[in-house]
Tab-separated table of C-alpha atoms in Angstrom:
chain	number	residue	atom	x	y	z
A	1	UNK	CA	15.335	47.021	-4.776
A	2	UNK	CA	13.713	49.220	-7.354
A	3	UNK	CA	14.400	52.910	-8.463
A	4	UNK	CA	12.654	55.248	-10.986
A	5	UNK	CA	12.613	58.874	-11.776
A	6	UNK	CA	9.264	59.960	-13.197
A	7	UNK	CA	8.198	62.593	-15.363
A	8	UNK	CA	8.050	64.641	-12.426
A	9	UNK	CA	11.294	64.402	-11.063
A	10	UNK	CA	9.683	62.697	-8.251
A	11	UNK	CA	12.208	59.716	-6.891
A	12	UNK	CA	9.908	56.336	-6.855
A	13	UNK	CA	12.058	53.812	-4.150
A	14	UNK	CA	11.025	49.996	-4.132
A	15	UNK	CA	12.165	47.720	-0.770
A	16	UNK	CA	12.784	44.447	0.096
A	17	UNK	CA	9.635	44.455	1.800
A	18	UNK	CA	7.509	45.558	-0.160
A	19	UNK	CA	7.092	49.203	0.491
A	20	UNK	CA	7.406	51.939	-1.920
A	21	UNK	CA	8.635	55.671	-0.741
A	22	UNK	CA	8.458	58.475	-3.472
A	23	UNK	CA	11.123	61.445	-2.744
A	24	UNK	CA	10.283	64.701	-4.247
A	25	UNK	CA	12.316	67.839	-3.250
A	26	UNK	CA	13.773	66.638	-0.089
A	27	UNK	CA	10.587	64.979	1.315
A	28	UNK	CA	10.298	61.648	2.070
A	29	UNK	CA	6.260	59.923	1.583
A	30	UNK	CA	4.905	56.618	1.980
A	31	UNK	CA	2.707	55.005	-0.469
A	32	UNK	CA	-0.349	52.491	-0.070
A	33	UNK	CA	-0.121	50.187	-2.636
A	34	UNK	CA	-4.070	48.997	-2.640
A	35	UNK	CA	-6.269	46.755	-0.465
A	36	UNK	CA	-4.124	43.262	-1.071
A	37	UNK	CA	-1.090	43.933	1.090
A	38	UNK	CA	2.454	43.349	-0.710
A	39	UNK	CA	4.781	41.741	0.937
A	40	UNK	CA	7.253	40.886	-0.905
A	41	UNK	CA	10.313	42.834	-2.699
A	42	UNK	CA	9.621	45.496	-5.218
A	43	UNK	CA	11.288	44.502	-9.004
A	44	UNK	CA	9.851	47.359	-11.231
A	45	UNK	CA	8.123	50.676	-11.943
A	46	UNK	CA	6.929	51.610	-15.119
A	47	UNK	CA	4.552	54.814	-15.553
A	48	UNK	CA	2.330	54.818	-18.822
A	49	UNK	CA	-0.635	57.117	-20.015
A	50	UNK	CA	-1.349	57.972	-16.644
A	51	UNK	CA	-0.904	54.652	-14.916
A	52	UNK	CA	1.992	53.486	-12.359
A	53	UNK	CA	2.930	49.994	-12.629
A	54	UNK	CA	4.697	48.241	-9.650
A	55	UNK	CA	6.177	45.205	-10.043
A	56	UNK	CA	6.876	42.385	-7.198
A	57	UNK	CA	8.777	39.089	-6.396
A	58	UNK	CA	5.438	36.910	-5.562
A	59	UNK	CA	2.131	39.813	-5.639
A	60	UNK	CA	2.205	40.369	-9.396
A	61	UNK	CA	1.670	44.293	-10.180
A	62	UNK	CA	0.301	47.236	-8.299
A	63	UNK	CA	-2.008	49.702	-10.448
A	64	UNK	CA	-1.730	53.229	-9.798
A	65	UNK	CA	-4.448	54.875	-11.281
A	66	UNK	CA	-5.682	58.615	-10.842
A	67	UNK	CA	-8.501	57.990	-8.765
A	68	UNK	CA	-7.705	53.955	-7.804
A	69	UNK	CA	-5.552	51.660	-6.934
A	70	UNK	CA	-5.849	47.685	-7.494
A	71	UNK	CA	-3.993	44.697	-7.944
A	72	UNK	CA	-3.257	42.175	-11.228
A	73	UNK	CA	-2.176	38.499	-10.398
A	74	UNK	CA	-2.495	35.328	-11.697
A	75	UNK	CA	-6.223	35.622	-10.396
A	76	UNK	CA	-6.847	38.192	-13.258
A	77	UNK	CA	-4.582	35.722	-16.095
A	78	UNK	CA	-1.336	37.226	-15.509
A	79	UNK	CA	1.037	34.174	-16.464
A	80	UNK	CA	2.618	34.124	-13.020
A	81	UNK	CA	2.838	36.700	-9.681
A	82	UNK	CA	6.668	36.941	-10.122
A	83	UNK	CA	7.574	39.849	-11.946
A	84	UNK	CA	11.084	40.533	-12.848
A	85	UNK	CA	10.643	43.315	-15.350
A	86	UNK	CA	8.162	45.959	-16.763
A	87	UNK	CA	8.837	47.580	-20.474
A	88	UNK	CA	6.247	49.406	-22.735
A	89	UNK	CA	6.107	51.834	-25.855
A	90	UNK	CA	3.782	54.398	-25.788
A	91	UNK	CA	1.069	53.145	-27.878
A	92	UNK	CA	1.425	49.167	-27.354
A	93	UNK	CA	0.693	46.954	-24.088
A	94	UNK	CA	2.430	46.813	-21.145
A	95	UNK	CA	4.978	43.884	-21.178
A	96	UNK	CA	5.739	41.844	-18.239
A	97	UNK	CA	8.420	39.186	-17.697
A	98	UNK	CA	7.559	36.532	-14.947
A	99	UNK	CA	8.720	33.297	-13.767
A	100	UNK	CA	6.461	31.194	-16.079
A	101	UNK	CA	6.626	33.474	-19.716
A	102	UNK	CA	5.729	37.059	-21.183
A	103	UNK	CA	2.421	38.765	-20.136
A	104	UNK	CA	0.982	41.380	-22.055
A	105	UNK	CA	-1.385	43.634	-20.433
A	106	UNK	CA	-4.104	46.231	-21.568
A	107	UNK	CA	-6.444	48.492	-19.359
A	108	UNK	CA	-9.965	48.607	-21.297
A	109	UNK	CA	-12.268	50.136	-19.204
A	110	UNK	CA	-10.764	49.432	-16.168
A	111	UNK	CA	-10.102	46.124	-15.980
A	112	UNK	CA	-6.902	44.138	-17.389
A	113	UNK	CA	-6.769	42.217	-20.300
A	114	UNK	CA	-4.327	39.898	-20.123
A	115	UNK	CA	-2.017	37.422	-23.320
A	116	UNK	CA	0.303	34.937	-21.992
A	117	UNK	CA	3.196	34.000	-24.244
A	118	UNK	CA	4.648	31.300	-22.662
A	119	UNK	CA	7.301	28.439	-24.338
A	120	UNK	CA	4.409	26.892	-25.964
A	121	UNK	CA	4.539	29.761	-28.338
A	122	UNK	CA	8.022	29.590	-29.169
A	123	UNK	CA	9.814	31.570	-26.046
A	124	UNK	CA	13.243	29.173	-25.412
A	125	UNK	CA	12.980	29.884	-21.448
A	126	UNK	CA	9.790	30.835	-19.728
A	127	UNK	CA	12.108	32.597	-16.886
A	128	UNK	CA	11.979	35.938	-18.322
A	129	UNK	CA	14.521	38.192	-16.679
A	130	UNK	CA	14.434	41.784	-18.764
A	131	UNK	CA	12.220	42.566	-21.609
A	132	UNK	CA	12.914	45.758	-23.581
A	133	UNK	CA	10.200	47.244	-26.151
A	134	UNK	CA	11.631	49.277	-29.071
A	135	UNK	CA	9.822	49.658	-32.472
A	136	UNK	CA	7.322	47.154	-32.169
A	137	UNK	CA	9.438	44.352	-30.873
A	138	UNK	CA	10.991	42.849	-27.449
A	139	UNK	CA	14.196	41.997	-26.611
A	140	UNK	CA	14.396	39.264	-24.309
A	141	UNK	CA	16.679	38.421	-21.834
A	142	UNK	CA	16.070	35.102	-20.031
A	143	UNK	CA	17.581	32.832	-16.950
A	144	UNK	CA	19.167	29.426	-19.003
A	145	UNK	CA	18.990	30.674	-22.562
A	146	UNK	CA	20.603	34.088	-23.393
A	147	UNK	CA	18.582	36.152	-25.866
A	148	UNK	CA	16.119	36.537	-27.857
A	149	UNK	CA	13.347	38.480	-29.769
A	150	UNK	CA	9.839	38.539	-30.140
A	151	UNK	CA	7.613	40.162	-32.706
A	152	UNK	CA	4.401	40.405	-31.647
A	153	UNK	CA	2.312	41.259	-34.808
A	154	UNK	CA	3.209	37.758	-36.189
A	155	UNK	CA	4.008	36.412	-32.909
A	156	UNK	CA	7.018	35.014	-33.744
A	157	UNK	CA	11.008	34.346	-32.092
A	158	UNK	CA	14.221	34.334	-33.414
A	159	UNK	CA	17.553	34.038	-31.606
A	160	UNK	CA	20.704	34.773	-33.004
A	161	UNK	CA	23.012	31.123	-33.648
A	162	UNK	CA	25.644	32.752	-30.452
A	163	UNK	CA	22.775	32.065	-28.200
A	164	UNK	CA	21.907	28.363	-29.547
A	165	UNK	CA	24.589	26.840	-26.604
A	166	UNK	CA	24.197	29.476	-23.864
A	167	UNK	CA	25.812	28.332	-20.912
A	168	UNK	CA	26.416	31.698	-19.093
A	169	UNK	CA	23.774	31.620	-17.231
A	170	UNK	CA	21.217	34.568	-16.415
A	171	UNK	CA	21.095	37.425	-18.549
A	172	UNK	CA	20.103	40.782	-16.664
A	173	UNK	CA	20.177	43.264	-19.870
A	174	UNK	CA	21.206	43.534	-23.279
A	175	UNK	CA	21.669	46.671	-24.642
A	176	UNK	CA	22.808	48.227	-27.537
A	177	UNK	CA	24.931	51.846	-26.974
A	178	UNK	CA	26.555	53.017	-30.088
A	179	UNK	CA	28.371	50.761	-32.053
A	180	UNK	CA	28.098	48.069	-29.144
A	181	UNK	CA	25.566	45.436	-28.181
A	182	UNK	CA	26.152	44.948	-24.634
A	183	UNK	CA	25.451	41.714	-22.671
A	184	UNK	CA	25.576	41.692	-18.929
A	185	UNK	CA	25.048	38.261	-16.921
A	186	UNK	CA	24.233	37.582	-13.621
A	187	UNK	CA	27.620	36.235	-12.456
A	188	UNK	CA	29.920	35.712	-15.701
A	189	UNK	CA	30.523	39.176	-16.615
A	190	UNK	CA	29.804	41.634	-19.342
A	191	UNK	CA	29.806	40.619	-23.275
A	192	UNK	CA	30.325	43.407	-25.334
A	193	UNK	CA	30.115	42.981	-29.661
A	194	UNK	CA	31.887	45.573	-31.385
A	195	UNK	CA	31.389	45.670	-35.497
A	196	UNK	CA	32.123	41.478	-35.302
A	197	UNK	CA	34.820	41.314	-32.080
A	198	UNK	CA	34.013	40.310	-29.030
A	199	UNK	CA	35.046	41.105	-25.942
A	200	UNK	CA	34.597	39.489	-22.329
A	201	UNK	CA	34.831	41.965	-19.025
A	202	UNK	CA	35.101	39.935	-15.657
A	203	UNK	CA	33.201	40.687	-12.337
A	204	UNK	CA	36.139	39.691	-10.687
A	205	UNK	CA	38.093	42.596	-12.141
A	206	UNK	CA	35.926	44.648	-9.682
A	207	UNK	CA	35.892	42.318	-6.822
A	208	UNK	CA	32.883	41.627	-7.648
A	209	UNK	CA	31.013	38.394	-7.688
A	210	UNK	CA	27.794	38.416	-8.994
A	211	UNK	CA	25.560	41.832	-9.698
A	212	UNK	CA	21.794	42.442	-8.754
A	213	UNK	CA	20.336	44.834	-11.582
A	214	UNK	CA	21.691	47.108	-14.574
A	215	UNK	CA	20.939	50.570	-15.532
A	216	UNK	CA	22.057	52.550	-18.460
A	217	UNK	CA	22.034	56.634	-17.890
A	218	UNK	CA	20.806	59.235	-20.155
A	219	UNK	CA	24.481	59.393	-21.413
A	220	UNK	CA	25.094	56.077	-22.458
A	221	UNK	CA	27.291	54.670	-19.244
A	222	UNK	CA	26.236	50.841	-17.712
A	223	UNK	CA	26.007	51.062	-13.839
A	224	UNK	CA	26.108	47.288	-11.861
A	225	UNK	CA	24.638	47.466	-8.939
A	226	UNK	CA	26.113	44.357	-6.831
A	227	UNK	CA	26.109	44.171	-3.008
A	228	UNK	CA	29.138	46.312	-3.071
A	229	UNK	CA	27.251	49.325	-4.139
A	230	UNK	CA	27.353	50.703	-7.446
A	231	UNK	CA	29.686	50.385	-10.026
A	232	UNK	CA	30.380	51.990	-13.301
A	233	UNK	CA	31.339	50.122	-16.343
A	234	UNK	CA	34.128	51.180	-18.322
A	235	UNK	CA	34.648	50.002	-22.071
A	236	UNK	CA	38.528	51.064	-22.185
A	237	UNK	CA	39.134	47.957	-19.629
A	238	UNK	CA	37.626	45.150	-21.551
A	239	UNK	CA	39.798	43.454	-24.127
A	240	UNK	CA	38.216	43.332	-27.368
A	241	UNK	CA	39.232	39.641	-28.929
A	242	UNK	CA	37.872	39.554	-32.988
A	243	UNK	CA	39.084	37.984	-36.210
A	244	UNK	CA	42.799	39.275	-35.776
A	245	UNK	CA	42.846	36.645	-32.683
A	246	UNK	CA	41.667	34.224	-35.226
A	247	UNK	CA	38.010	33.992	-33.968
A	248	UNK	CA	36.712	32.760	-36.971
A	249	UNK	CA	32.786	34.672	-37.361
């Protein structure tokens, strides 16, 4: 349910139950993941200064430390222990999106120290689905309402008009890859914006019906991962409809 190749090379595998594997040349280990037991499905790593994160569907995140191992939940202030996504920059907070708003968290000293941003600060959908941290600001990515960004030194949203009327539904990751800003959903396909055209690609072009996660390689491809297996995306197959089709901005 959850993949990541660390600095290492070392292959970090989440399950559906909760346990987490790490694969490194051919060998196959089991890893505790502290004193609380997790149970449910593994959503996320992320691995910064030092630290592992794990994220899970319903026991909030797994520490990895060098010489510990605890756990953050909602017991600590983390805004909910549904975690769909991890993102960081290397010298800002970790970022977590959960089923009730953004959490950011710091280590000091050991122990976490947790900001909720929540819809009472602006977010249009506390479902938060993906978050991705570039530059000093996050790109959200939420269940009901598309899009958006969040800039944390003034602590402020903004959403782009397209994304006023979302009706799409979920948003899994939004991405931009050269000249394209990339929008995959849940279960109504993949937007792509080209230099002001738009173009729709359909799940059902794949036999596909719905997809579980995206992930974007070190050269620039989209992989869906549905429960078909894997699937690469390919740009020459999605018709590109701009203001030559008389769509009008």
């Amino acid at each position: 349910t959850a993949l990541m190749i660390d600095s290492a090379s070392r292959t970090w595998i989440g399950t559906r139950d909760g346990r987490v594997y790490i694969l490194k040349t051919g060998k196959l280990d089991s890893l505790i993941t502290g004193k609380t037991p997790v149970t449910e499905r593994i959503t996320a790593f992320l691995q910064k200064n030092g630290t592992t994160f794990i994220g899970t569907y319903g026991n909030g995140i797994v520490c990895l430390l060098p010489d510990t191992v605890f756990n953050i939940t909602t017991n600590e202030g983390l805004s909910d222990n549904v975690i769909y996504t991890l993102t960081a920059e290397k010298d800002g907070p970790l970022w977590c999106g959960t089923d009730a708003g953004i959490s950011s968290v710091e280590l000091k000293n050991g122990k976490p120290d947790i900001r909720v941003i929540a819809s009472r600060d602006g977010l249009p959908d506390n479902i938060v689905r993906t978050l991705y941290a570039q530059n000093g600001k996050l790109t959200v990515t939420m269940q009901d309402s598309g899009i958006c960004y969040y800039e944390p030194k003034t602590n402020t949203f903004s959403r782009a008009p397209f994304f006023s009327f979302w009706t799409l539904g979920p948003v899994l990751k939004a991405r931009t890859l050269g000249n394209s800003f990339f929008i995959a959903t849940e279960t109504n396909g993949i937007i792509q914006i080209t230099n002001g055209s738009l173009g729709v690609y359909r799940y059902e072009e794949l036999g596909l019906q719905r997809i579980n996660s995206v992930f974007f390689d070190d050269a620039h491809q989209l992989w869906l991962a549905s429960p078909k297996g894997l699937t690469r995306f390919s740009e020459k197959r999605v018709k590109l409809i701009g203001p030559q089709d008389g769509l009008m901005d």
